[in-house]
mmCIF file of C-alpha atoms and ligand atoms in Angstrom:
data_model
loop_
_atom_site.group_PDB
_atom_site.id
_atom_site.type_symbol
_atom_site.label_atom_id
_atom_site.label_comp_id
_atom_site.label_asym_id
_atom_site.label_seq_id
_atom_site.Cartn_x
_atom_site.Cartn_y
_atom_site.Cartn_z
ATOM 1 C CA MET A 249 0.000 0.000 0.000
ATOM 2 C CA SER A 250 1.432 3.394 -0.920
ATOM 3 C CA ARG A 251 2.196 5.805 1.915
ATOM 4 C CA ARG A 252 2.530 9.538 1.869
ATOM 5 C CA ALA A 253 3.790 12.091 4.362
ATOM 6 C CA GLN A 254 1.158 14.259 5.992
ATOM 7 C CA ILE A 255 1.670 17.363 8.128
ATOM 8 C CA SER A 256 -0.780 18.211 10.898
ATOM 9 C CA PRO A 257 0.131 21.573 12.488
ATOM 10 C CA SER A 258 -0.878 21.886 16.132
ATOM 11 C CA ILE A 259 -2.869 25.038 16.809
ATOM 12 C CA LEU A 260 -1.735 24.842 20.434
ATOM 13 C CA SER A 261 1.108 27.126 19.356
ATOM 14 C CA ALA A 262 -1.265 29.497 17.497
ATOM 15 C CA ASP A 263 -2.869 32.682 18.853
ATOM 16 C CA PHE A 264 -6.100 31.444 20.486
ATOM 17 C CA ALA A 265 -7.649 34.916 20.233
ATOM 18 C CA ARG A 266 -7.390 34.802 16.427
ATOM 19 C CA LEU A 267 -8.019 31.154 15.616
ATOM 20 C CA SER A 268 -9.718 31.581 12.258
ATOM 21 C CA ASP A 269 -6.854 33.796 10.989
ATOM 22 C CA GLU A 270 -4.358 31.291 12.324
ATOM 23 C CA LEU A 271 -6.150 28.462 10.471
ATOM 24 C CA ALA A 272 -6.137 30.548 7.279
ATOM 25 C CA ARG A 273 -2.329 30.777 7.566
ATOM 26 C CA ILE A 274 -2.006 26.984 7.134
ATOM 27 C CA ASP A 275 -4.895 26.460 4.693
ATOM 28 C CA GLY A 276 -3.706 24.920 1.439
ATOM 29 C CA ALA A 277 -0.439 23.733 3.001
ATOM 30 C CA ALA A 278 -1.540 21.540 5.902
ATOM 31 C CA ASP A 279 -3.221 18.145 5.540
ATOM 32 C CA TRP A 280 -4.953 18.546 8.890
ATOM 33 C CA ALA A 281 -5.362 21.038 11.716
ATOM 34 C CA HIS A 282 -4.287 19.252 14.914
ATOM 35 C CA VAL A 283 -6.450 20.367 17.835
ATOM 36 C CA ASP A 284 -5.230 19.492 21.339
ATOM 37 C CA VAL A 285 -8.062 19.024 23.826
ATOM 38 C CA MET A 286 -6.783 18.933 27.446
ATOM 39 C CA ASP A 287 -8.945 18.600 30.546
ATOM 40 C CA ASN A 288 -6.521 19.419 33.398
ATOM 41 C CA HIS A 289 -6.949 15.851 34.698
ATOM 42 C CA PHE A 290 -5.359 13.501 32.177
ATOM 43 C CA VAL A 291 -2.684 16.176 31.666
ATOM 44 C CA PRO A 292 -1.781 19.179 33.858
ATOM 45 C CA ASN A 293 -3.084 21.739 31.369
ATOM 46 C CA LEU A 294 -6.443 23.015 30.178
ATOM 47 C CA THR A 295 -7.049 24.120 26.600
ATOM 48 C CA LEU A 296 -10.387 23.929 24.813
ATOM 49 C CA GLY A 297 -13.337 21.623 24.306
ATOM 50 C CA LEU A 298 -16.211 20.772 22.019
ATOM 51 C CA PRO A 299 -17.681 24.290 21.537
ATOM 52 C CA VAL A 300 -14.347 25.620 20.273
ATOM 53 C CA VAL A 301 -13.852 22.575 18.030
ATOM 54 C CA GLU A 302 -17.327 23.218 16.584
ATOM 55 C CA ALA A 303 -16.367 26.845 15.924
ATOM 56 C CA ILE A 304 -13.152 25.722 14.212
ATOM 57 C CA LEU A 305 -15.103 23.293 12.022
ATOM 58 C CA LYS A 306 -17.383 26.144 10.957
ATOM 59 C CA SER A 307 -14.658 28.666 10.291
ATOM 60 C CA SER A 308 -12.260 26.507 8.273
ATOM 61 C CA SER A 309 -12.398 23.751 5.678
ATOM 62 C CA ILE A 310 -9.140 22.126 6.836
ATOM 63 C CA PRO A 311 -9.912 18.627 8.150
ATOM 64 C CA VAL A 312 -9.682 18.567 11.944
ATOM 65 C CA ASP A 313 -7.417 16.074 13.718
ATOM 66 C CA CYS A 314 -8.602 16.052 17.354
ATOM 67 C CA HIS A 315 -6.129 14.809 19.958
ATOM 68 C CA LEU A 316 -8.040 14.217 23.158
ATOM 69 C CA MET A 317 -5.837 14.338 26.256
ATOM 70 C CA ILE A 318 -8.770 13.762 28.575
ATOM 71 C CA GLU A 319 -10.065 11.324 31.164
ATOM 72 C CA ASP A 320 -13.067 9.193 30.255
ATOM 73 C CA PRO A 321 -12.774 9.457 26.456
ATOM 74 C CA ASP A 322 -15.353 6.629 26.274
ATOM 75 C CA ARG A 323 -17.889 9.232 27.358
ATOM 76 C CA TRP A 324 -16.636 12.375 25.599
ATOM 77 C CA ALA A 325 -14.857 11.394 22.367
ATOM 78 C CA PRO A 326 -17.800 10.353 20.143
ATOM 79 C CA ALA A 327 -19.250 13.889 20.262
ATOM 80 C CA TYR A 328 -16.142 15.231 18.516
ATOM 81 C CA ALA A 329 -16.702 12.723 15.716
ATOM 82 C CA GLU A 330 -20.374 13.590 15.556
ATOM 83 C CA ALA A 331 -19.482 17.295 15.330
ATOM 84 C CA GLY A 332 -17.494 16.571 12.170
ATOM 85 C CA ALA A 333 -13.850 16.101 13.183
ATOM 86 C CA GLY A 334 -12.247 13.993 10.443
ATOM 87 C CA SER A 335 -10.025 12.192 12.915
ATOM 88 C CA VAL A 336 -10.485 11.669 16.653
ATOM 89 C CA THR A 337 -7.661 10.263 18.780
ATOM 90 C CA PHE A 338 -8.092 9.099 22.381
ATOM 91 C CA HIS A 339 -5.401 7.958 24.829
ATOM 92 C CA VAL A 340 -5.354 4.238 25.547
ATOM 93 C CA GLU A 341 -4.189 4.991 29.107
ATOM 94 C CA ALA A 342 -7.525 6.729 29.727
ATOM 95 C CA ALA A 343 -9.930 4.529 27.769
ATOM 96 C CA ALA A 344 -11.977 1.880 29.564
ATOM 97 C CA ALA A 345 -13.007 0.061 26.373
ATOM 98 C CA PRO A 346 -10.740 1.093 23.479
ATOM 99 C CA VAL A 347 -12.245 -1.330 20.945
ATOM 100 C CA ARG A 348 -15.785 -0.193 21.651
ATOM 101 C CA LEU A 349 -14.677 3.441 21.534
ATOM 102 C CA ALA A 350 -12.800 3.065 18.230
ATOM 103 C CA ARG A 351 -15.883 1.453 16.709
ATOM 104 C CA ALA A 352 -18.091 4.258 18.027
ATOM 105 C CA LEU A 353 -15.818 6.869 16.406
ATOM 106 C CA ARG A 354 -15.966 5.079 13.064
ATOM 107 C CA THR A 355 -19.729 4.748 13.335
ATOM 108 C CA GLU A 356 -19.898 8.548 13.730
ATOM 109 C CA GLY A 357 -17.902 8.863 10.498
ATOM 110 C CA ALA A 358 -14.486 9.812 11.869
ATOM 111 C CA ARG A 359 -11.140 8.103 11.510
ATOM 112 C CA ALA A 360 -10.353 6.390 14.815
ATOM 113 C CA GLY A 361 -6.989 7.192 16.405
ATOM 114 C CA MET A 362 -5.390 5.779 19.530
ATOM 115 C CA ALA A 363 -2.514 7.529 21.334
ATOM 116 C CA LEU A 364 0.258 6.148 23.538
ATOM 117 C CA LYS A 365 2.335 8.205 25.974
ATOM 118 C CA PRO A 366 6.120 7.782 25.684
ATOM 119 C CA ALA A 367 6.339 5.057 28.356
ATOM 120 C CA THR A 368 3.337 3.031 27.153
ATOM 121 C CA PRO A 369 4.452 -0.031 25.172
ATOM 122 C CA VAL A 370 2.864 -0.731 21.793
ATOM 123 C CA GLU A 371 3.059 -4.544 21.788
ATOM 124 C CA PRO A 372 0.027 -5.161 24.056
ATOM 125 C CA TYR A 373 -2.120 -3.334 21.503
ATOM 126 C CA ALA A 374 -0.981 -5.150 18.360
ATOM 127 C CA ASP A 375 -4.290 -6.990 18.035
ATOM 128 C CA LEU A 376 -6.251 -3.705 18.197
ATOM 129 C CA LEU A 377 -4.634 -2.224 15.095
ATOM 130 C CA PRO A 378 -7.367 -3.406 12.674
ATOM 131 C CA GLU A 379 -9.844 -1.389 14.757
ATOM 132 C CA LEU A 380 -7.831 1.792 14.194
ATOM 133 C CA ASP A 381 -7.160 4.209 11.357
ATOM 134 C CA MET A 382 -4.207 5.826 13.115
ATOM 135 C CA LEU A 383 -1.797 5.094 15.943
ATOM 136 C CA LEU A 384 -0.279 8.167 17.644
ATOM 137 C CA LEU A 385 3.034 7.746 19.418
ATOM 138 C CA MET A 386 3.745 10.724 21.672
ATOM 139 C CA THR A 387 7.327 11.927 21.400
ATOM 140 C CA VAL A 388 6.967 14.202 24.475
ATOM 141 C CA GLU A 389 4.953 13.756 27.662
ATOM 142 C CA PRO A 390 1.564 15.158 26.648
ATOM 143 C CA GLY A 391 0.437 18.481 28.077
ATOM 144 C CA PHE A 392 2.467 21.279 26.549
ATOM 145 C CA GLY A 393 3.841 22.498 23.251
ATOM 146 C CA GLY A 394 7.455 23.448 22.759
ATOM 147 C CA GLN A 395 9.040 20.514 24.623
ATOM 148 C CA ALA A 396 12.169 18.685 23.481
ATOM 149 C CA PHE A 397 11.726 15.577 21.304
ATOM 150 C CA LEU A 398 12.232 12.315 23.241
ATOM 151 C CA ASP A 399 14.412 10.147 21.037
ATOM 152 C CA VAL A 400 13.879 7.264 23.461
ATOM 153 C CA VAL A 401 10.600 6.745 21.534
ATOM 154 C CA LEU A 402 12.348 6.032 18.199
ATOM 155 C CA PRO A 403 12.701 2.252 18.736
ATOM 156 C CA LYS A 404 8.963 2.089 19.545
ATOM 157 C CA ILE A 405 8.192 3.903 16.273
ATOM 158 C CA ARG A 406 10.198 1.230 14.444
ATOM 159 C CA ARG A 407 8.428 -1.603 16.238
ATOM 160 C CA ALA A 408 5.031 -0.014 15.598
ATOM 161 C CA ARG A 409 5.855 0.286 11.895
ATOM 162 C CA GLN A 410 6.675 -3.428 11.827
ATOM 163 C CA LEU A 411 3.395 -4.301 13.529
ATOM 164 C CA ILE A 412 1.429 -2.051 11.144
ATOM 165 C CA GLY A 413 3.223 -3.275 8.036
ATOM 166 C CA ASP A 414 1.294 -2.288 4.937
ATOM 167 C CA SER A 415 -2.125 -2.552 6.607
ATOM 168 C CA GLY A 416 -2.829 1.124 5.911
ATOM 169 C CA VAL A 417 -3.009 2.300 9.535
ATOM 170 C CA TRP A 418 -1.376 5.734 9.756
ATOM 171 C CA LEU A 419 1.471 6.214 12.255
ATOM 172 C CA GLN A 420 1.493 9.704 13.758
ATOM 173 C CA VAL A 421 4.167 11.328 15.911
ATOM 174 C CA ASP A 422 3.488 14.353 18.126
ATOM 175 C CA GLY A 423 5.860 16.404 20.249
ATOM 176 C CA GLY A 424 9.109 18.164 19.420
ATOM 177 C CA VAL A 425 8.750 17.401 15.710
ATOM 178 C CA SER A 426 10.834 19.967 13.792
ATOM 179 C CA ALA A 427 13.364 20.323 10.983
ATOM 180 C CA SER A 428 15.935 18.649 13.254
ATOM 181 C CA THR A 429 13.825 15.621 14.258
ATOM 182 C CA ILE A 430 11.318 14.911 11.472
ATOM 183 C CA GLU A 431 13.747 12.844 9.395
ATOM 184 C CA GLN A 432 14.475 10.452 12.273
ATOM 185 C CA CYS A 433 10.725 9.976 12.732
ATOM 186 C CA ALA A 434 10.142 9.349 9.030
ATOM 187 C CA GLU A 435 13.053 6.918 8.818
ATOM 188 C CA ALA A 436 11.673 5.015 11.802
ATOM 189 C CA GLY A 437 8.331 4.647 10.030
ATOM 190 C CA ALA A 438 6.056 7.554 10.961
ATOM 191 C CA ASP A 439 3.936 9.079 8.196
ATOM 192 C CA VAL A 440 1.781 11.742 9.913
ATOM 193 C CA PHE A 441 3.705 14.524 11.602
ATOM 194 C CA VAL A 442 2.256 16.915 14.170
ATOM 195 C CA ALA A 443 4.227 20.126 14.579
ATOM 196 C CA GLY A 444 3.202 23.057 16.750
ATOM 197 C CA SER A 445 6.076 25.388 17.560
ATOM 198 C CA ALA A 446 7.964 24.394 14.388
ATOM 199 C CA VAL A 447 5.023 25.682 12.285
ATOM 200 C CA TYR A 448 3.486 28.544 14.280
ATOM 201 C CA GLY A 449 6.835 29.683 15.648
ATOM 202 C CA ALA A 450 8.028 30.228 12.070
ATOM 203 C CA GLY A 451 7.555 33.549 10.297
ATOM 204 C CA ASP A 452 5.611 31.852 7.500
ATOM 205 C CA PRO A 453 3.699 28.764 8.719
ATOM 206 C CA SER A 454 2.862 27.594 5.169
ATOM 207 C CA LYS A 455 6.509 27.665 4.179
ATOM 208 C CA ALA A 456 7.472 25.789 7.336
ATOM 209 C CA ILE A 457 4.903 23.087 6.483
ATOM 210 C CA ALA A 458 6.239 22.759 2.937
ATOM 211 C CA ALA A 459 9.801 22.473 4.240
ATOM 212 C CA LEU A 460 8.864 19.778 6.776
ATOM 213 C CA ARG A 461 6.995 17.868 4.072
ATOM 214 C CA ALA A 462 9.982 18.076 1.718
ATOM 215 C CA GLN A 463 12.201 16.582 4.422
ATOM 216 C CA ALA A 464 9.817 13.750 5.340
ATOM 217 C CA ALA A 465 8.248 12.755 2.016
ATOM 218 C CA PRO A 466 11.234 11.015 0.372
ATOM 219 C CA LEU A 467 11.852 8.975 3.544
ATOM 220 C CA VAL A 468 8.197 7.993 3.959
ATOM 221 C CA GLU A 469 8.035 6.934 0.330
ATOM 222 C CA ALA A 470 11.336 5.023 0.603
ATOM 223 C CA THR A 471 10.173 2.962 3.601
ATOM 224 C CA ARG A 472 6.869 1.901 2.096
HETATM 225 C C1 DX5 B 273 1.423 18.154 23.425
HETATM 226 C C2 DX5 B 273 0.500 18.243 22.250
HETATM 227 C C3 DX5 B 273 1.173 18.575 20.986
HETATM 228 C C4 DX5 B 273 1.882 19.916 20.973
HETATM 229 C C5 DX5 B 273 3.046 19.783 20.057
HETATM 230 O O1 DX5 B 273 0.806 17.485 24.460
HETATM 231 O O2 DX5 B 273 -0.174 17.008 22.042
HETATM 232 O O3 DX5 B 273 0.293 18.460 19.867
HETATM 233 O O4 DX5 B 273 1.088 20.974 20.550
HETATM 234 O O5 DX5 B 273 3.789 20.952 20.108
HETATM 235 P P1 DX5 B 273 5.297 21.006 19.612
HETATM 236 O O6 DX5 B 273 5.307 20.617 18.168
HETATM 237 O O7 DX5 B 273 5.692 22.401 19.864
HETATM 238 O O8 DX5 B 273 6.059 19.999 20.461
HETATM 239 ZN ZN1 ZN B 274 -1.277 16.763 20.139
#
């Protein structure tokens, strides 16, 4: 199955007071807009929730990639799919019934994503992969943008790529992804790259996206 590199800029590093302008700055360049939902319980930070995601969906045509860093995703995640997010990712550490939840997300018409924190092993979840459209491997401890990439996760990216094979499940990395780390991620087998500070911290976010894509694409295509 052919693979392509996708860039999903995290709006966590954007200006929250001007979200629709900030989305317009990545329109046409980004594959997705990555929206980080944090509840101050699963992670020690509080960002935004369903009403803001609904406003984003109305104000922009960029597909929304929701990353839910929340407790009890079994209860809260399906509403994000129902609202129209193209992809909804929950954390396996927080989910009571990940298979049931993934199926509920697909039933609502979203791609189902499952995220693992840096210290959560991937092997126990190998049998769940057919229930998923995307596996997200966090390359920082979730909670904040602008943290340093944890290269201790690279071997897990490689093992996840082996488990996924050519089944078509996307492999996303999130945290500290930048011009200096994206190639290692792509070589290890990732194909969807979240970047917050590397995109919104740049003078021209669209140019930064194009540059990241140019670095990753040849490596993603070479490892397919
Ligand atoms: C962190 C979030 C990330 C964050 C990435 O918990 O999930 O999406 O915004 O930001 P950077 O790319 O700056 O590490
Ligand atoms: Zn994220």
